[in-house]
Tab-separated table of C-alpha atoms and ligand atoms in Angstrom:
chain	number	residue	atom	x	y	z
A	20	MET	CA	74.190	68.492	66.421
A	21	THR	CA	73.354	66.448	69.477
A	22	TYR	CA	75.809	64.910	71.851
A	23	PRO	CA	75.176	61.569	73.444
A	24	ILE	CA	76.233	62.091	77.020
A	25	SER	CA	75.911	58.871	78.958
A	26	VAL	CA	74.379	59.167	82.402
A	27	GLU	CA	75.022	56.876	85.351
A	28	LEU	CA	72.889	57.972	88.285
A	29	THR	CA	74.026	57.489	91.847
A	30	THR	CA	72.419	54.684	93.827
A	31	ASN	CA	73.469	56.391	97.030
A	32	PRO	CA	72.313	60.030	97.021
A	33	LYS	CA	73.892	62.248	99.663
A	34	GLU	CA	71.891	64.158	102.203
A	35	LYS	CA	71.304	67.705	101.012
A	36	PRO	CA	72.299	70.428	103.432
A	37	SER	CA	69.273	71.823	105.237
A	38	HIS	CA	70.588	75.360	105.345
A	39	HIS	CA	73.009	77.034	103.002
A	40	LYS	CA	75.475	78.910	105.123
A	41	GLN	CA	78.413	76.601	104.377
A	42	ALA	CA	81.783	78.034	103.568
A	43	PHE	CA	82.184	78.439	99.796
A	44	GLY	CA	83.074	75.281	97.888
A	45	THR	CA	82.715	72.697	100.639
A	46	VAL	CA	79.524	70.813	99.719
A	47	PHE	CA	79.358	68.988	96.384
A	48	THR	CA	76.375	67.463	94.612
A	49	ASP	CA	75.680	63.835	93.668
A	50	HIS	CA	77.083	63.839	90.122
A	51	MET	CA	79.902	65.131	87.977
A	52	PHE	CA	80.716	65.338	84.270
A	53	MET	CA	83.815	63.772	82.706
A	54	LEU	CA	85.386	63.801	79.256
A	55	ASP	CA	88.725	62.258	78.281
A	56	TYR	CA	91.344	63.296	75.754
A	57	ASP	CA	93.919	61.076	74.163
A	58	ALA	CA	96.251	62.270	71.407
A	59	GLY	CA	95.148	60.755	68.129
A	60	GLN	CA	91.627	60.196	69.398
A	61	GLY	CA	90.669	63.675	70.559
A	62	TRP	CA	88.074	64.359	73.277
A	63	HIS	CA	85.895	61.305	73.867
A	64	ASP	CA	83.448	59.548	76.187
A	65	PRO	CA	81.293	62.371	77.571
A	66	ARG	CA	79.578	61.057	80.686
A	67	ILE	CA	77.764	62.049	83.838
A	68	VAL	CA	78.695	59.778	86.728
A	69	PRO	CA	78.230	59.740	90.517
A	70	TYR	CA	80.491	62.311	92.249
A	71	GLN	CA	83.577	60.392	93.331
A	72	PRO	CA	87.357	60.604	93.754
A	73	ILE	CA	89.405	60.020	90.622
A	74	GLU	CA	92.594	57.998	90.342
A	75	LEU	CA	95.652	59.609	88.779
A	76	ASP	CA	99.199	58.400	88.246
A	77	PRO	CA	101.621	60.277	90.532
A	78	ALA	CA	103.538	61.286	87.405
A	79	ALA	CA	100.462	63.005	85.881
A	80	LYS	CA	101.729	66.256	84.391
A	81	VAL	CA	99.231	68.427	86.210
A	82	PHE	CA	100.997	67.696	89.512
A	83	HIS	CA	104.411	68.744	88.252
A	84	TYR	CA	103.936	71.444	85.643
A	85	GLY	CA	100.532	72.890	86.452
A	86	GLN	CA	99.029	72.320	83.027
A	87	THR	CA	95.442	72.970	84.057
A	88	VAL	CA	92.696	75.564	83.595
A	89	PHE	CA	89.334	76.180	85.218
A	90	GLU	CA	86.147	78.225	85.078
A	91	GLY	CA	83.551	79.397	87.570
A	92	LEU	CA	79.903	80.271	86.969
A	93	LYS	CA	76.579	79.846	88.709
A	94	ALA	CA	73.066	78.486	88.232
A	95	TYR	CA	70.151	80.143	90.044
A	96	LEU	CA	66.653	79.027	90.930
A	97	THR	CA	64.043	81.712	90.287
A	98	GLU	CA	60.993	82.285	92.466
A	99	ASP	CA	58.834	80.534	89.841
A	100	GLN	CA	61.207	77.524	89.873
A	101	ARG	CA	63.029	78.217	86.602
A	102	ILE	CA	66.765	77.517	86.408
A	103	LEU	CA	68.934	80.308	84.997
A	104	MET	CA	72.638	80.446	84.204
A	105	PHE	CA	74.390	83.800	83.773
A	106	ARG	CA	76.182	84.260	80.413
A	107	PRO	CA	77.563	80.681	80.294
A	108	ASN	CA	78.818	81.236	76.733
A	109	LYS	CA	81.348	83.752	78.026
A	110	ASN	CA	82.788	81.204	80.443
A	111	ILE	CA	82.962	78.522	77.766
A	112	GLN	CA	84.769	80.868	75.361
A	113	ARG	CA	87.187	81.907	78.090
A	114	LEU	CA	87.807	78.263	78.970
A	115	ASN	CA	89.058	77.727	75.431
A	116	LEU	CA	91.200	80.886	75.534
A	117	SER	CA	92.792	79.549	78.713
A	118	ASN	CA	93.208	76.140	77.042
A	119	GLN	CA	95.012	77.726	74.104
A	120	ARG	CA	97.371	79.661	76.382
A	121	LEU	CA	98.256	76.495	78.329
A	122	SER	CA	98.697	74.360	75.167
A	123	ILE	CA	95.665	72.256	76.060
A	124	PRO	CA	93.480	71.026	73.159
A	125	THR	CA	90.360	73.169	72.896
A	126	LEU	CA	86.925	71.805	73.729
A	127	ASP	CA	83.810	71.723	71.537
A	128	GLU	CA	81.898	74.683	72.980
A	129	GLU	CA	78.481	73.196	72.166
A	130	LEU	CA	79.391	69.981	73.953
A	131	VAL	CA	80.522	71.913	77.022
A	132	MET	CA	77.230	73.866	77.044
A	133	GLU	CA	75.257	70.643	76.718
A	134	ALA	CA	77.291	69.080	79.542
A	135	LEU	CA	76.658	72.103	81.803
A	136	LYS	CA	72.938	71.973	81.153
A	137	GLN	CA	72.566	68.226	81.575
A	138	LEU	CA	74.653	68.069	84.747
A	139	VAL	CA	72.776	70.958	86.382
A	140	LEU	CA	69.474	69.305	85.420
A	141	VAL	CA	70.536	65.947	86.859
A	142	ASP	CA	71.403	67.658	90.153
A	143	ARG	CA	68.725	70.344	90.012
A	144	GLU	CA	67.311	69.449	93.413
A	145	TRP	CA	70.601	70.688	94.844
A	146	ILE	CA	70.056	74.269	93.671
A	147	PRO	CA	69.232	76.187	96.834
A	148	SER	CA	66.354	78.643	96.780
A	149	GLU	CA	67.072	80.998	99.696
A	150	PRO	CA	67.848	84.577	98.696
A	151	GLY	CA	71.453	85.022	97.641
A	152	THR	CA	72.169	81.310	97.237
A	153	SER	CA	73.081	79.469	94.043
A	154	LEU	CA	74.797	76.440	92.581
A	155	TYR	CA	78.438	77.117	91.750
A	156	ILE	CA	79.667	75.355	88.614
A	157	ARG	CA	83.360	74.511	88.354
A	158	PRO	CA	84.511	73.199	84.947
A	159	PHE	CA	88.230	72.359	84.749
A	160	VAL	CA	90.841	70.546	82.673
A	161	ILE	CA	93.843	68.634	84.011
A	162	ALA	CA	96.824	67.133	82.182
A	163	THR	CA	96.926	63.440	83.075
A	164	GLU	CA	99.701	61.920	80.963
A	165	PRO	CA	102.097	60.120	83.357
A	166	VAL	CA	105.387	61.371	81.900
A	167	LEU	CA	107.977	63.583	83.611
A	168	GLY	CA	108.981	65.652	80.638
A	169	VAL	CA	108.173	69.304	80.126
A	170	ALA	CA	105.943	69.111	77.069
A	171	PRO	CA	102.200	69.439	76.545
A	172	SER	CA	100.425	66.379	77.886
A	173	LEU	CA	99.060	63.829	75.437
A	174	GLN	CA	96.178	63.002	77.797
A	175	TYR	CA	93.670	65.196	79.664
A	176	LYS	CA	90.462	65.071	81.632
A	177	PHE	CA	87.772	67.742	81.414
A	178	MET	CA	85.430	67.659	84.382
A	179	ILE	CA	82.561	69.685	85.817
A	180	ILE	CA	81.676	69.606	89.496
A	181	LEU	CA	78.891	71.489	91.281
A	182	SER	CA	78.890	73.040	94.726
A	183	VAL	CA	76.089	74.555	96.787
A	184	VAL	CA	76.840	78.142	97.772
A	185	GLY	CA	75.228	80.020	100.601
A	186	SER	CA	74.536	83.711	100.585
A	187	TYR	CA	77.787	85.630	100.178
A	188	TYR	CA	76.182	88.584	101.868
A	189	ALA	CA	74.193	86.828	104.589
A	190	GLU	CA	75.154	89.689	106.895
A	191	GLY	CA	74.672	92.388	104.270
A	192	ILE	CA	77.223	93.893	101.892
A	193	ASN	CA	80.165	95.024	103.984
A	194	PRO	CA	82.969	96.988	102.346
A	195	VAL	CA	86.375	95.338	102.695
A	196	SER	CA	89.769	96.757	103.610
A	197	ILE	CA	92.448	96.289	100.989
A	198	TYR	CA	96.241	96.236	101.172
A	199	VAL	CA	97.936	97.681	98.079
A	200	GLU	CA	100.678	95.098	97.490
A	201	PRO	CA	104.125	96.695	97.103
A	202	LYS	CA	106.311	93.548	96.995
A	203	TYR	CA	104.625	90.657	95.223
A	204	VAL	CA	103.032	90.711	91.766
A	205	ARG	CA	100.304	88.458	90.374
A	206	ALA	CA	101.216	88.321	86.706
A	207	VAL	CA	102.924	90.161	83.861
A	208	ALA	CA	101.794	90.685	80.283
A	209	GLY	CA	103.111	87.811	78.190
A	210	GLY	CA	102.655	85.426	81.112
A	211	VAL	CA	99.422	83.661	82.045
A	212	GLY	CA	97.614	86.378	84.019
A	213	ASN	CA	94.819	86.504	81.446
A	214	ALA	CA	94.217	82.736	81.674
A	215	LYS	CA	92.267	81.111	84.481
A	216	THR	CA	95.033	78.708	85.437
A	217	ALA	CA	96.075	77.286	88.794
A	218	GLY	CA	99.548	78.818	88.965
A	219	ASN	CA	98.180	82.353	89.200
A	220	TYR	CA	96.366	81.497	92.410
A	221	ALA	CA	99.291	79.602	93.953
A	222	ALA	CA	101.445	82.642	93.137
A	223	GLY	CA	99.043	84.942	94.988
A	224	LEU	CA	98.718	82.967	98.222
A	225	LYS	CA	101.778	84.441	99.948
A	226	ALA	CA	100.660	88.034	99.466
A	227	GLN	CA	97.139	87.116	100.582
A	228	ASP	CA	98.558	85.421	103.710
A	229	GLU	CA	100.646	88.439	104.663
A	230	ALA	CA	97.762	90.836	104.050
A	231	THR	CA	95.487	88.666	106.221
A	232	LEU	CA	98.056	88.775	109.035
A	233	LYS	CA	98.091	92.568	108.791
A	234	GLY	CA	94.302	92.580	109.104
A	235	TYR	CA	93.268	93.187	105.478
A	236	SER	CA	90.827	91.049	103.539
A	237	GLN	CA	92.464	91.219	100.101
A	238	VAL	CA	95.391	92.682	98.195
A	239	LEU	CA	95.249	95.166	95.350
A	240	TRP	CA	97.699	94.011	92.683
A	241	LEU	CA	99.921	96.485	90.883
A	242	ASP	CA	101.533	95.749	87.516
A	243	GLY	CA	104.767	93.762	87.552
A	244	VAL	CA	106.810	96.099	85.370
A	245	HIS	CA	106.295	99.608	86.776
A	246	ARG	CA	104.766	98.573	90.120
A	247	LYS	CA	102.443	101.452	89.599
A	248	TYR	CA	99.378	100.571	87.547
A	249	ILE	CA	96.382	98.906	89.160
A	250	GLU	CA	95.533	95.432	87.878
A	251	GLU	CA	93.060	93.480	90.036
A	252	VAL	CA	91.901	93.069	93.617
A	253	GLY	CA	92.401	89.534	94.989
A	254	SER	CA	90.875	87.397	92.236
A	255	MET	CA	88.460	90.082	91.132
A	256	ASN	CA	88.516	92.875	88.595
A	257	VAL	CA	88.331	96.370	90.027
A	258	PHE	CA	86.415	99.591	89.328
A	259	PHE	CA	86.792	103.140	90.711
A	260	LYS	CA	84.244	105.932	90.590
A	261	LEU	CA	86.141	109.150	89.932
A	262	GLY	CA	83.769	112.112	89.802
A	263	ASP	CA	81.098	111.431	87.173
A	264	LYS	CA	82.921	108.614	85.495
A	265	VAL	CA	83.945	105.068	86.265
A	266	VAL	CA	87.417	103.759	85.477
A	267	THR	CA	88.653	100.158	85.286
A	268	PRO	CA	92.091	98.915	84.218
A	269	ALA	CA	92.209	98.033	80.502
A	270	LEU	CA	92.751	94.371	79.560
A	271	ASN	CA	96.506	94.585	79.064
A	272	GLY	CA	97.449	90.916	78.858
A	273	SER	CA	97.996	90.337	82.581
A	274	ILE	CA	94.423	90.991	83.733
A	275	LEU	CA	91.684	88.365	83.604
A	276	ASP	CA	88.774	89.266	81.313
A	277	GLY	CA	86.009	88.867	83.902
A	278	VAL	CA	82.438	88.136	82.833
A	279	THR	CA	81.227	90.330	85.699
A	280	ARG	CA	83.646	93.101	84.622
A	281	ASN	CA	82.264	92.969	81.089
A	282	SER	CA	78.682	93.002	82.412
A	283	VAL	CA	79.361	96.034	84.648
A	284	ILE	CA	80.859	97.948	81.706
A	285	GLN	CA	77.827	97.164	79.522
A	286	LEU	CA	75.407	98.155	82.299
A	287	LEU	CA	77.161	101.479	82.900
A	288	GLN	CA	77.078	102.221	79.178
A	289	HIS	CA	73.386	101.283	79.118
A	290	TRP	CA	72.800	103.805	81.925
A	291	ASN	CA	74.810	106.493	80.108
A	292	ILE	CA	77.434	106.574	82.834
A	293	PRO	CA	80.836	107.255	81.253
A	294	VAL	CA	83.157	104.281	81.745
A	295	GLU	CA	86.825	104.203	80.776
A	296	GLU	CA	89.064	101.167	80.306
A	297	ARG	CA	92.613	102.441	80.574
A	298	ALA	CA	95.840	102.374	82.544
A	299	LEU	CA	95.128	103.626	86.063
A	300	SER	CA	98.004	104.317	88.447
A	301	ILE	CA	97.891	104.102	92.231
A	302	ASP	CA	99.160	107.710	92.267
A	303	GLU	CA	96.078	108.809	90.353
A	304	ILE	CA	93.899	107.055	92.936
A	305	VAL	CA	95.765	108.703	95.845
A	306	GLU	CA	95.390	112.088	94.136
A	307	ALA	CA	91.687	111.498	93.406
A	308	HIS	CA	91.194	110.557	97.052
A	309	ARG	CA	92.893	113.787	98.200
A	310	SER	CA	90.815	115.937	95.891
A	311	GLY	CA	87.569	114.190	96.850
A	312	LEU	CA	87.047	112.827	93.333
A	313	LEU	CA	87.251	109.174	94.441
A	314	THR	CA	83.850	108.291	95.867
A	315	GLU	CA	83.480	104.537	95.281
A	316	ALA	CA	85.566	101.464	94.507
A	317	PHE	CA	84.513	97.850	94.097
A	318	GLY	CA	85.777	94.458	92.983
A	319	THR	CA	83.787	92.306	90.538
A	320	GLY	CA	83.634	88.521	90.167
A	321	THR	CA	81.199	85.627	89.960
A	322	ALA	CA	81.462	84.673	93.643
A	323	ALA	CA	80.581	88.038	95.229
A	324	VAL	CA	79.270	89.833	92.088
A	325	ILE	CA	80.235	93.205	93.624
A	326	SER	CA	82.572	93.603	96.600
A	327	PRO	CA	82.742	97.232	97.754
A	328	ILE	CA	86.138	98.512	98.865
A	329	GLY	CA	85.967	100.494	102.106
A	330	SER	CA	89.624	101.421	102.373
A	331	LEU	CA	93.015	101.098	100.684
A	332	GLU	CA	96.312	100.933	102.552
A	333	TRP	CA	99.217	102.321	100.505
A	334	GLN	CA	102.622	103.365	101.817
A	335	ASP	CA	101.392	103.575	105.419
A	336	GLU	CA	98.536	105.789	104.392
A	337	GLN	CA	94.923	104.696	104.871
A	338	LEU	CA	92.574	105.904	102.137
A	339	VAL	CA	88.997	105.556	103.364
A	340	ILE	CA	86.567	105.487	100.437
A	341	GLY	CA	83.000	106.798	100.733
A	342	GLU	CA	83.213	106.802	104.542
A	343	GLY	CA	83.674	103.029	104.379
A	344	THR	CA	80.069	102.342	103.396
A	345	THR	CA	78.643	100.751	100.232
A	346	GLY	CA	78.266	103.398	97.546
A	347	GLU	CA	75.107	104.153	95.615
A	348	LEU	CA	76.516	103.033	92.274
A	349	SER	CA	78.001	99.831	93.735
A	350	LYS	CA	74.568	98.964	95.118
A	351	ARG	CA	72.843	99.831	91.849
A	352	VAL	CA	75.173	97.609	89.829
A	353	TYR	CA	74.830	94.785	92.377
A	354	ASP	CA	71.026	94.964	92.310
A	355	ALA	CA	70.917	95.040	88.511
A	356	ILE	CA	73.184	92.022	87.998
A	357	THR	CA	71.703	89.879	90.778
A	358	GLY	CA	68.219	90.871	89.557
A	359	ILE	CA	69.022	89.578	86.058
A	360	GLN	CA	70.597	86.428	87.532
A	361	LEU	CA	67.456	85.706	89.555
A	362	GLY	CA	65.044	86.754	86.824
A	363	THR	CA	63.453	89.515	88.931
A	364	VAL	CA	64.361	92.456	86.692
A	365	GLU	CA	64.275	93.009	82.943
A	366	ASP	CA	67.246	91.508	81.082
A	367	PRO	CA	67.828	93.844	78.130
A	368	PHE	CA	71.040	92.037	77.168
A	369	GLY	CA	69.732	88.465	77.111
A	370	TRP	CA	72.324	87.414	79.694
A	371	ALA	CA	70.185	84.895	81.568
A	372	VAL	CA	70.051	81.491	79.884
A	373	GLU	CA	67.140	79.343	80.946
A	374	LEU	CA	67.563	75.587	81.251
A	375	PRO	CA	64.749	73.659	79.608
A	376	LEU	CA	63.015	71.576	82.272
A	377	SER	CA	62.208	68.657	80.022
B	30	PLP	C1	87.680	84.544	87.781
B	30	PLP	C2	88.490	85.780	88.000
B	30	PLP	C3	87.949	87.075	87.907
B	30	PLP	C4	86.486	87.336	87.773
B	30	PLP	O1	85.955	86.819	86.624
B	30	PLP	P1	84.365	86.573	86.529
B	30	PLP	O2	84.201	85.997	85.177
B	30	PLP	O3	83.730	87.898	86.678
B	30	PLP	O4	84.015	85.650	87.633
B	30	PLP	C5	88.815	88.142	88.002
B	30	PLP	N1	90.130	87.980	88.209
B	30	PLP	C6	90.680	86.761	88.325
B	30	PLP	C7	92.130	86.640	88.538
B	30	PLP	C8	89.872	85.630	88.235
B	30	PLP	O5	90.410	84.422	88.364
């Protein structure tokens, strides 16, 4: 099946940044993708248009009830000028899982893939080529029906925008200090923690603010019921190396099913390193730190790929992990995933999807 996506090219291309050290998500490309939904008609009018502001009624439901979901993935330019995306199917599937949880009509996954490919191709000259840089792809859905009633919207927009990202680790991979959050929680099972939806991030800002003031870069979230089990770090999944094995919290309904998390688990299994997905309490981590079993910890997500954790602050105690340096396994996982993303190492899983340069 082919999808006719109409394309209106800009007559006024923007100047491309000459270097790529911008703060994340500040520079957008020349075009964007749009698709509308109206009840009775379904999703319609797929189109690529010049990047521009959109007009919404002040009563649009997204502003009042947060009925919205998003995704985040990247496109990379290889040394031989091929364009690769990393496991885009996983993001498209997760987009629809988020849609279902937020009572948003699901999208045709083939159409979304086609839209991703065509939009990235239209703006391909924006993909930076310096080491560590990429094009960040942000698909999202907003509820646009202008009615102040708490009910699923009868109108939506699905859009994709693209942003140039500089090297996350321009100054090298530096382990971060983490505050284990005792007061606020991110999500509970049964809520929307496993959907990529705006409210989760708004709910986390206060804890992030307070941790920043205390001098930490991120918070480690504990579960909302027992305030004991580890969930995520900031907006990343989290892994701990305990002796010979690696442990990550199981997907329990309040944790986001990260594409990077899934890739790390598959890589570890491929390397015959035992990996466990299970409930993991902060007490177990404190105990493993005391006994010397805890040697590495890292967050995983599309933006940073791997973010090593140098220390954890919990109940006025500072747990320094691996002398605060980047661990061997963290580095190995980082090199393997970024190597596959950039097409410089073998891809035994078929994760890199090449865009046809027709
Ligand atoms: C997006 C996200 C992640 C990481 O998911 P990736 O698919 O690896 O980028 C983890 N936790 C939260 C809360 C997220 O929003």
